[in-house]
Amino acid sequence: MEKSRRQQRLAFILLFGLWLPCCFTQTTPSNSATPTPTPSPSPSPQPRTEKLKVRLAGYPRKHNEGRIELFYKGEWGTICDDDFSLANANVLCRQLGFVSATGWTHSAKYGKGQGKIWLDNVLCGGGEKSIELCKSRGWGNSDCTHDEDAGVVCKDERIPGFVDSNVIDAHVDENKIEEVRLRPVVAMAKKKLPITEGVVEVKYKDGWAQICDIGWTIKNTRVVCGMLGFPHERKVNKNFYKRLKKRAAEKLPRPKVNVSAGGRLYLERQKNYFHIHSVACLGTEVHLAACPLEFSKANATSACTGGMPAVVSCMPGPLFMQNSGLKKKLKISSNVRLKGGSRVGEGRVEVLKDNEWGTVCDDRWNLQSASVVCRELGFGSAKEALTGGRLGQGMGPIYMNEVKCVGQERSIWNCPFKNITSEDCHHMEDAAVRCNIPYMGLENTIRIVGGRSSYEGRVEVQVGSKWGTVCSTGWTTKEAMVVCRQLGLGYSMHAVTETWYWDSSNVTEMVMSGVKCTGSEMSLSQCQHHKTVSCQKAAAKFAAGVICSETASDLVLNASLVQQTVYIEDRPLHMLYCAAEEDCLSKSAAKANWPYGHRRLLRFSSQIHNIGRADFKPKAGRHSWVWHACHGHYHSMDIFTHYDLLNANGTKVAEGHKASFCLEDTDCQEGVSKRYECANFGDQGITVGCWDLYRHDIDCQWIDITDVKPGNYILQIVINPNYEVAESDFTNNAMKCNCKYDGHRIWLHNCHIGDAFSEEAERRFEKYPGQLNNRIS
Ligand SMILES: *[C@@H]1O[C@H](CO)[C@@H](O)[C@H](O)[C@H]1NC(C)=O
Ligand SMILES: *[C@@H]1O[C@H](CO)[C@@H](O)[C@H](O)[C@H]1NC(C)=O
Ligand SMILES: *[C@@H]1O[C@H](CO)[C@@H](O)[C@H](O)[C@H]1NC(C)=O
Ligand SMILES: *[C@@H]1O[C@H](CO)[C@@H](O)[C@H](O)[C@H]1NC(C)=O
Ligand SMILES: *[C@@H]1O[C@H](CO)[C@@H](O)[C@H](O)[C@H]1NC(C)=O
Ligand SMILES: *[C@@H]1O[C@H](CO)[C@@H](O)[C@H](O)[C@H]1NC(C)=O
């Protein structure tokens, strides 16, 4: 984990904050028997009603450990390690959104901070809501140097519902701008989502305000558009708005165009209070509050003499565009992508180099760089720049580190960065983003009812003005994935086809049937369905349902291990009785002259990693697992993998066994402990950060190629092929290799996971037969 140039102080750091509840009584034990440390601490400062920001800083910081820094009186500072305790760390970790602390560090373990040492001799009981409520010498009163800066190590488990507010930079909360919205001026525009043009309104503590447009620049527009989920800004038709303004001023009749509520507000300008003026963004800010701007003290209209409310126009990314003609023109980046996110516009950042996808290491990863990624993918600016593999770890190469975008670059590839390899960084440090996306109102046309929690229930959709259920015939994980995405509830854990056991007191009529999705749609209405409702089953009993989850597993096969371990074995039939019983041989084996002769087997090892954010567990409960006496273990899934040999036109020429799996943690990456064990009817599954290894020499770990002629083929392995168990990403479940068989020996080349290559390289790969040396890169 040691990296070079660790001493570099970070300009942009994971930044958390929280609202401190305004009033609670301080529990100061009187006549405490505990020996008081020297110098004796004074009572803690009074809790303020303002936000106290806490963040982790320094090197080698992780998302859950680092030097503690506090933002007080407009300045970041540190805490001295004198008298520091686990109780202090517990309070700080909870303020950062973690459930508890596992340790703390002294003597500037994460490097020395700068500026103030805000607190010293801090003595928390452990249950305080904020570090401010603990005893200390008082703000800024310390005899320490930065050599004594304290740090914390938090348990890597988030407090449910805790919202990171590393959105905004430190100086932001002084301005107290919270949110931005557009009020469309033309009535028609109101119905069409997303709203891309209108009067800018800013939410601050007293409500919504408009901005005076004097000195307003396109750079300001860019920041506003970014916050609203749009990658690009457009010029507005100023004349249109000038005419509106003129008419309003001269009390002329309404213009011919219909104006909406926002438009009327705009026209009745005398009622508008311009609380904000002189906005001067650079265009690289991720939030308007990070731009220089001024608040008007009074409700003065005069603050904007000669001006009018700022109006912006934004260009949505292709995903959010109604006009399909424009959609084709706007191309999103083809050498950057997001993987493993539970929502649209979030995920691990992956970049394409030499036709192969790889990840970005998180050193110096910040909102400016994250925004460049978001915008080039057709989203707005970044809401969060996540470090420490928070949205799951990648498997392939690691290409970049210390990415330092200014914010104006068209692509992350145009930003300064360091070339690195997997030697210098680990996937534990994969960078990720959460982008601002436009409001589409998709969640308003679907709902789930009757479930035991807000994450599950019978699906109801709105067709016309009527809400009703969906027929569960053909209802699979793919359709359920779309529902969970549309509701903003993450991944689908289960596609439920019988929902009668949920609260069925108010089952509505069935209004949709024959739903068929590809799995990538943003709403159920984008999927195919019958024109008229036709469902063979009873609506009440067999309405479709979902169980959604914020996290899911993600299984990936180690492709290089398959390539390295492949060989052919001619195995005598007398050693294959058990395998035959388990259906691990091809059909022609039945006609063999048992026990004489042999079968030709293509053998290799499979190592299946769980790189997701939840454990992989078989769908069926253990009561329905099947005992396989021959191999002496239970099988928990009917079909866990497909092993196939395909010819050039994709036809199967041989297939491997399907059932013989008993899931367990064979081994885990550093710091993760094994939890699942196959033996003795143990719990089956694969823990996040662990893998299940099937060695080449175990029974049934093969493809029977006795009947296969020499030639060029593709070896394909697919894990969880029927989407039986939820995963965050199904595109990486297939692994393919070019395979050359000369009748005696076998060679594998270009083994890779389904989504690891560029499209161009994948096409070249598919054309393999005949050209052995098309190695990638
Ligand atoms: C104004 O809106 C009404 C109803 O919404 C519509 O009938 C009318 O044609 C619109 N007028 C113009 C000028 O767009
Ligand atoms: C705004 O200013 C006007 C006159 O300048 C005054 O009459 C009014 O009360 C003020 N409103 C508020 C909310 O301060
Ligand atoms: C990174 O490596 C590529 C070649 O793989 C080279 O073209 C590029 O200049 C290098 N960039 C940096 C910043 O070292
Ligand atoms: C659901 O049914 C109950 C009675 O079973 C009724 O009181 C309630 O209004 C119904 N709710 C809806 C949304 O129809
Ligand atoms: C995959 O297998 C190769 C070859 O045995 C090994 O070197 C590598 O560490 C494995 N990859 C992972 C992520 O475990
Ligand atoms: C695929 O190729 C095989 C020979 O390699 C041929 O027998 C078969 O008819 C082909 N199938 C299709 C659908 O083209």
JSON list of N, CA and C in Angstrom, two decimals, residues 1-3 6 62 348 359-363 387-389 392-401 420-431 669-670:
[
{"chain": "A", "resi": 1, "resn": "MET", "atom": "N", "xyz": [0.81, -1.20, 0.00]},
{"chain": "A", "resi": 1, "resn": "MET", "atom": "CA", "xyz": [0.00, 0.00, 0.00]},
{"chain": "A", "resi": 1, "resn": "MET", "atom": "C", "xyz": [0.85, 1.27, 0.00]},
{"chain": "A", "resi": 2, "resn": "GLU", "atom": "N", "xyz": [2.13, 1.11, 0.35]},
{"chain": "A", "resi": 2, "resn": "GLU", "atom": "CA", "xyz": [2.95, 2.31, 0.40]},
{"chain": "A", "resi": 2, "resn": "GLU", "atom": "C", "xyz": [3.09, 2.90, -0.98]},
{"chain": "A", "resi": 3, "resn": "LYS", "atom": "N", "xyz": [2.89, 4.17, -1.07]},
{"chain": "A", "resi": 3, "resn": "LYS", "atom": "CA", "xyz": [3.03, 4.82, -2.36]},
{"chain": "A", "resi": 3, "resn": "LYS", "atom": "C", "xyz": [4.12, 5.87, -2.26]},
{"chain": "A", "resi": 6, "resn": "ARG", "atom": "N", "xyz": [4.18, 10.35, -0.54]},
{"chain": "A", "resi": 6, "resn": "ARG", "atom": "CA", "xyz": [3.02, 10.36, 0.34]},
{"chain": "A", "resi": 6, "resn": "ARG", "atom": "C", "xyz": [2.88, 11.68, 1.07]},
{"chain": "A", "resi": 62, "resn": "LYS", "atom": "N", "xyz": [-7.49, 6.51, 4.01]},
{"chain": "A", "resi": 62, "resn": "LYS", "atom": "CA", "xyz": [-8.48, 5.74, 3.27]},
{"chain": "A", "resi": 62, "resn": "LYS", "atom": "C", "xyz": [-9.82, 6.43, 3.50]},
{"chain": "A", "resi": 348, "resn": "ARG", "atom": "N", "xyz": [-17.91, 3.15, -10.32]},
{"chain": "A", "resi": 348, "resn": "ARG", "atom": "CA", "xyz": [-16.45, 3.14, -10.36]},
{"chain": "A", "resi": 348, "resn": "ARG", "atom": "C", "xyz": [-16.02, 3.69, -11.72]},
{"chain": "A", "resi": 359, "resn": "THR", "atom": "N", "xyz": [-8.93, 0.80, -14.21]},
{"chain": "A", "resi": 359, "resn": "THR", "atom": "CA", "xyz": [-9.49, 1.72, -13.20]},
{"chain": "A", "resi": 359, "resn": "THR", "atom": "C", "xyz": [-8.54, 2.87, -12.89]},
{"chain": "A", "resi": 360, "resn": "VAL", "atom": "N", "xyz": [-8.99, 3.76, -12.02]},
{"chain": "A", "resi": 360, "resn": "VAL", "atom": "CA", "xyz": [-8.26, 4.96, -11.63]},
{"chain": "A", "resi": 360, "resn": "VAL", "atom": "C", "xyz": [-8.00, 4.89, -10.13]},
{"chain": "A", "resi": 361, "resn": "CYS", "atom": "N", "xyz": [-6.76, 5.12, -9.73]},
{"chain": "A", "resi": 361, "resn": "CYS", "atom": "CA", "xyz": [-6.41, 5.09, -8.31]},
{"chain": "A", "resi": 361, "resn": "CYS", "atom": "C", "xyz": [-6.84, 6.41, -7.66]},
{"chain": "A", "resi": 362, "resn": "ASP", "atom": "N", "xyz": [-7.18, 6.34, -6.37]},
{"chain": "A", "resi": 362, "resn": "ASP", "atom": "CA", "xyz": [-7.89, 7.48, -5.76]},
{"chain": "A", "resi": 362, "resn": "ASP", "atom": "C", "xyz": [-7.03, 8.59, -5.18]},
{"chain": "A", "resi": 363, "resn": "ASP", "atom": "N", "xyz": [-5.71, 8.51, -5.27]},
{"chain": "A", "resi": 363, "resn": "ASP", "atom": "CA", "xyz": [-4.90, 9.59, -4.70]},
{"chain": "A", "resi": 363, "resn": "ASP", "atom": "C", "xyz": [-5.24, 10.91, -5.39]},
{"chain": "A", "resi": 387, "resn": "THR", "atom": "N", "xyz": [-13.67, 7.66, -2.85]},
{"chain": "A", "resi": 387, "resn": "THR", "atom": "CA", "xyz": [-12.37, 6.99, -2.84]},
{"chain": "A", "resi": 387, "resn": "THR", "atom": "C", "xyz": [-12.50, 5.63, -2.17]},
{"chain": "A", "resi": 388, "resn": "GLY", "atom": "N", "xyz": [-11.40, 4.88, -2.17]},
{"chain": "A", "resi": 388, "resn": "GLY", "atom": "CA", "xyz": [-11.35, 3.64, -1.41]},
{"chain": "A", "resi": 388, "resn": "GLY", "atom": "C", "xyz": [-12.30, 2.56, -1.90]},
{"chain": "A", "resi": 389, "resn": "GLY", "atom": "N", "xyz": [-12.52, 2.49, -3.21]},
{"chain": "A", "resi": 389, "resn": "GLY", "atom": "CA", "xyz": [-13.34, 1.41, -3.76]},
{"chain": "A", "resi": 389, "resn": "GLY", "atom": "C", "xyz": [-14.75, 1.38, -3.20]},
{"chain": "A", "resi": 392, "resn": "GLY", "atom": "N", "xyz": [-17.38, -0.53, -5.13]},
{"chain": "A", "resi": 392, "resn": "GLY", "atom": "CA", "xyz": [-16.92, -1.82, -5.62]},
{"chain": "A", "resi": 392, "resn": "GLY", "atom": "C", "xyz": [-15.56, -1.71, -6.28]},
{"chain": "A", "resi": 393, "resn": "GLN", "atom": "N", "xyz": [-14.82, -2.81, -6.26]},
{"chain": "A", "resi": 393, "resn": "GLN", "atom": "CA", "xyz": [-13.47, -2.82, -6.81]},
{"chain": "A", "resi": 393, "resn": "GLN", "atom": "C", "xyz": [-13.45, -3.40, -8.21]},
{"chain": "A", "resi": 394, "resn": "GLY", "atom": "N", "xyz": [-12.55, -2.89, -9.04]},
{"chain": "A", "resi": 394, "resn": "GLY", "atom": "CA", "xyz": [-12.38, -3.45, -10.37]},
{"chain": "A", "resi": 394, "resn": "GLY", "atom": "C", "xyz": [-11.51, -4.70, -10.32]},
{"chain": "A", "resi": 395, "resn": "MET", "atom": "N", "xyz": [-11.28, -5.33, -11.47]},
{"chain": "A", "resi": 395, "resn": "MET", "atom": "CA", "xyz": [-10.47, -6.54, -11.52]},
{"chain": "A", "resi": 395, "resn": "MET", "atom": "C", "xyz": [-9.26, -6.37, -12.42]},
{"chain": "A", "resi": 396, "resn": "GLY", "atom": "N", "xyz": [-9.37, -5.57, -13.45]},
{"chain": "A", "resi": 396, "resn": "GLY", "atom": "CA", "xyz": [-8.35, -5.51, -14.48]},
{"chain": "A", "resi": 396, "resn": "GLY", "atom": "C", "xyz": [-7.19, -4.60, -14.14]},
{"chain": "A", "resi": 397, "resn": "PRO", "atom": "N", "xyz": [-6.58, -3.98, -15.16]},
{"chain": "A", "resi": 397, "resn": "PRO", "atom": "CA", "xyz": [-5.44, -3.10, -14.93]},
{"chain": "A", "resi": 397, "resn": "PRO", "atom": "C", "xyz": [-5.85, -1.80, -14.21]},
{"chain": "A", "resi": 398, "resn": "ILE", "atom": "N", "xyz": [-4.86, -1.14, -13.62]},
{"chain": "A", "resi": 398, "resn": "ILE", "atom": "CA", "xyz": [-5.05, 0.19, -13.04]},
{"chain": "A", "resi": 398, "resn": "ILE", "atom": "C", "xyz": [-4.16, 1.13, -13.85]},
{"chain": "A", "resi": 399, "resn": "TYR", "atom": "N", "xyz": [-4.75, 2.16, -14.42]},
{"chain": "A", "resi": 399, "resn": "TYR", "atom": "CA", "xyz": [-4.00, 2.98, -15.38]},
{"chain": "A", "resi": 399, "resn": "TYR", "atom": "C", "xyz": [-3.54, 4.33, -14.84]},
{"chain": "A", "resi": 400, "resn": "MET", "atom": "N", "xyz": [-4.39, 4.97, -14.04]},
{"chain": "A", "resi": 400, "resn": "MET", "atom": "CA", "xyz": [-4.10, 6.37, -13.71]},
{"chain": "A", "resi": 400, "resn": "MET", "atom": "C", "xyz": [-4.00, 6.55, -12.21]},
{"chain": "A", "resi": 401, "resn": "ASN", "atom": "N", "xyz": [-3.21, 7.53, -11.81]},
{"chain": "A", "resi": 401, "resn": "ASN", "atom": "CA", "xyz": [-3.23, 7.99, -10.43]},
{"chain": "A", "resi": 401, "resn": "ASN", "atom": "C", "xyz": [-2.98, 9.49, -10.41]},
{"chain": "A", "resi": 420, "resn": "ILE", "atom": "N", "xyz": [0.36, 4.56, -14.00]},
{"chain": "A", "resi": 420, "resn": "ILE", "atom": "CA", "xyz": [0.78, 3.57, -13.01]},
{"chain": "A", "resi": 420, "resn": "ILE", "atom": "C", "xyz": [0.30, 2.19, -13.41]},
{"chain": "A", "resi": 421, "resn": "THR", "atom": "N", "xyz": [0.67, 1.20, -12.63]},
{"chain": "A", "resi": 421, "resn": "THR", "atom": "CA", "xyz": [0.23, -0.17, -12.87]},
{"chain": "A", "resi": 421, "resn": "THR", "atom": "C", "xyz": [-0.33, -0.71, -11.56]},
{"chain": "A", "resi": 422, "resn": "SER", "atom": "N", "xyz": [-0.78, -1.95, -11.62]},
{"chain": "A", "resi": 422, "resn": "SER", "atom": "CA", "xyz": [-1.36, -2.58, -10.44]},
{"chain": "A", "resi": 422, "resn": "SER", "atom": "C", "xyz": [-0.32, -2.79, -9.34]},
{"chain": "A", "resi": 423, "resn": "GLU", "atom": "N", "xyz": [0.95, -2.60, -9.66]},
{"chain": "A", "resi": 423, "resn": "GLU", "atom": "CA", "xyz": [1.99, -2.73, -8.64]},
{"chain": "A", "resi": 423, "resn": "GLU", "atom": "C", "xyz": [1.94, -1.53, -7.69]},
{"chain": "A", "resi": 424, "resn": "ASP", "atom": "N", "xyz": [1.61, -0.37, -8.24]},
{"chain": "A", "resi": 424, "resn": "ASP", "atom": "CA", "xyz": [1.68, 0.87, -7.46]},
{"chain": "A", "resi": 424, "resn": "ASP", "atom": "C", "xyz": [0.42, 1.13, -6.65]},
{"chain": "A", "resi": 425, "resn": "CYS", "atom": "N", "xyz": [-0.65, 0.51, -7.04]},
{"chain": "A", "resi": 425, "resn": "CYS", "atom": "CA", "xyz": [-1.93, 0.82, -6.40]},
{"chain": "A", "resi": 425, "resn": "CYS", "atom": "C", "xyz": [-2.76, -0.46, -6.40]},
{"chain": "A", "resi": 426, "resn": "HIS", "atom": "N", "xyz": [-3.75, -0.52, -5.52]},
{"chain": "A", "resi": 426, "resn": "HIS", "atom": "CA", "xyz": [-4.59, -1.70, -5.45]},
{"chain": "A", "resi": 426, "resn": "HIS", "atom": "C", "xyz": [-6.02, -1.32, -5.76]},
{"chain": "A", "resi": 427, "resn": "HIS", "atom": "N", "xyz": [-6.81, -2.32, -6.13]},
{"chain": "A", "resi": 427, "resn": "HIS", "atom": "CA", "xyz": [-8.20, -2.03, -6.44]},
{"chain": "A", "resi": 427, "resn": "HIS", "atom": "C", "xyz": [-8.99, -1.56, -5.22]},
{"chain": "A", "resi": 428, "resn": "MET", "atom": "N", "xyz": [-8.43, -1.76, -4.04]},
{"chain": "A", "resi": 428, "resn": "MET", "atom": "CA", "xyz": [-9.05, -1.22, -2.83]},
{"chain": "A", "resi": 428, "resn": "MET", "atom": "C", "xyz": [-9.13, 0.30, -2.90]},
{"chain": "A", "resi": 429, "resn": "GLU", "atom": "N", "xyz": [-8.32, 0.89, -3.77]},
{"chain": "A", "resi": 429, "resn": "GLU", "atom": "CA", "xyz": [-8.27, 2.36, -3.87]},
{"chain": "A", "resi": 429, "resn": "GLU", "atom": "C", "xyz": [-8.93, 2.87, -5.14]},
{"chain": "A", "resi": 430, "resn": "ASP", "atom": "N", "xyz": [-9.79, 2.09, -5.73]},
{"chain": "A", "resi": 430, "resn": "ASP", "atom": "CA", "xyz": [-10.45, 2.52, -6.96]},
{"chain": "A", "resi": 430, "resn": "ASP", "atom": "C", "xyz": [-11.32, 3.77, -6.74]},
{"chain": "A", "resi": 431, "resn": "ALA", "atom": "N", "xyz": [-11.19, 4.72, -7.66]},
{"chain": "A", "resi": 431, "resn": "ALA", "atom": "CA", "xyz": [-11.95, 5.96, -7.58]},
{"chain": "A", "resi": 431, "resn": "ALA", "atom": "C", "xyz": [-13.34, 5.77, -8.19]},
{"chain": "A", "resi": 669, "resn": "GLN", "atom": "N", "xyz": [-9.05, -11.53, 0.12]},
{"chain": "A", "resi": 669, "resn": "GLN", "atom": "CA", "xyz": [-7.99, -10.52, 0.07]},
{"chain": "A", "resi": 669, "resn": "GLN", "atom": "C", "xyz": [-7.66, -10.09, 1.50]},
{"chain": "A", "resi": 670, "resn": "GLU", "atom": "N", "xyz": [-6.51, -9.43, 1.62]},
{"chain": "A", "resi": 670, "resn": "GLU", "atom": "CA", "xyz": [-6.01, -9.02, 2.92]},
{"chain": "A", "resi": 670, "resn": "GLU", "atom": "C", "xyz": [-7.09, -8.26, 3.72]}
]
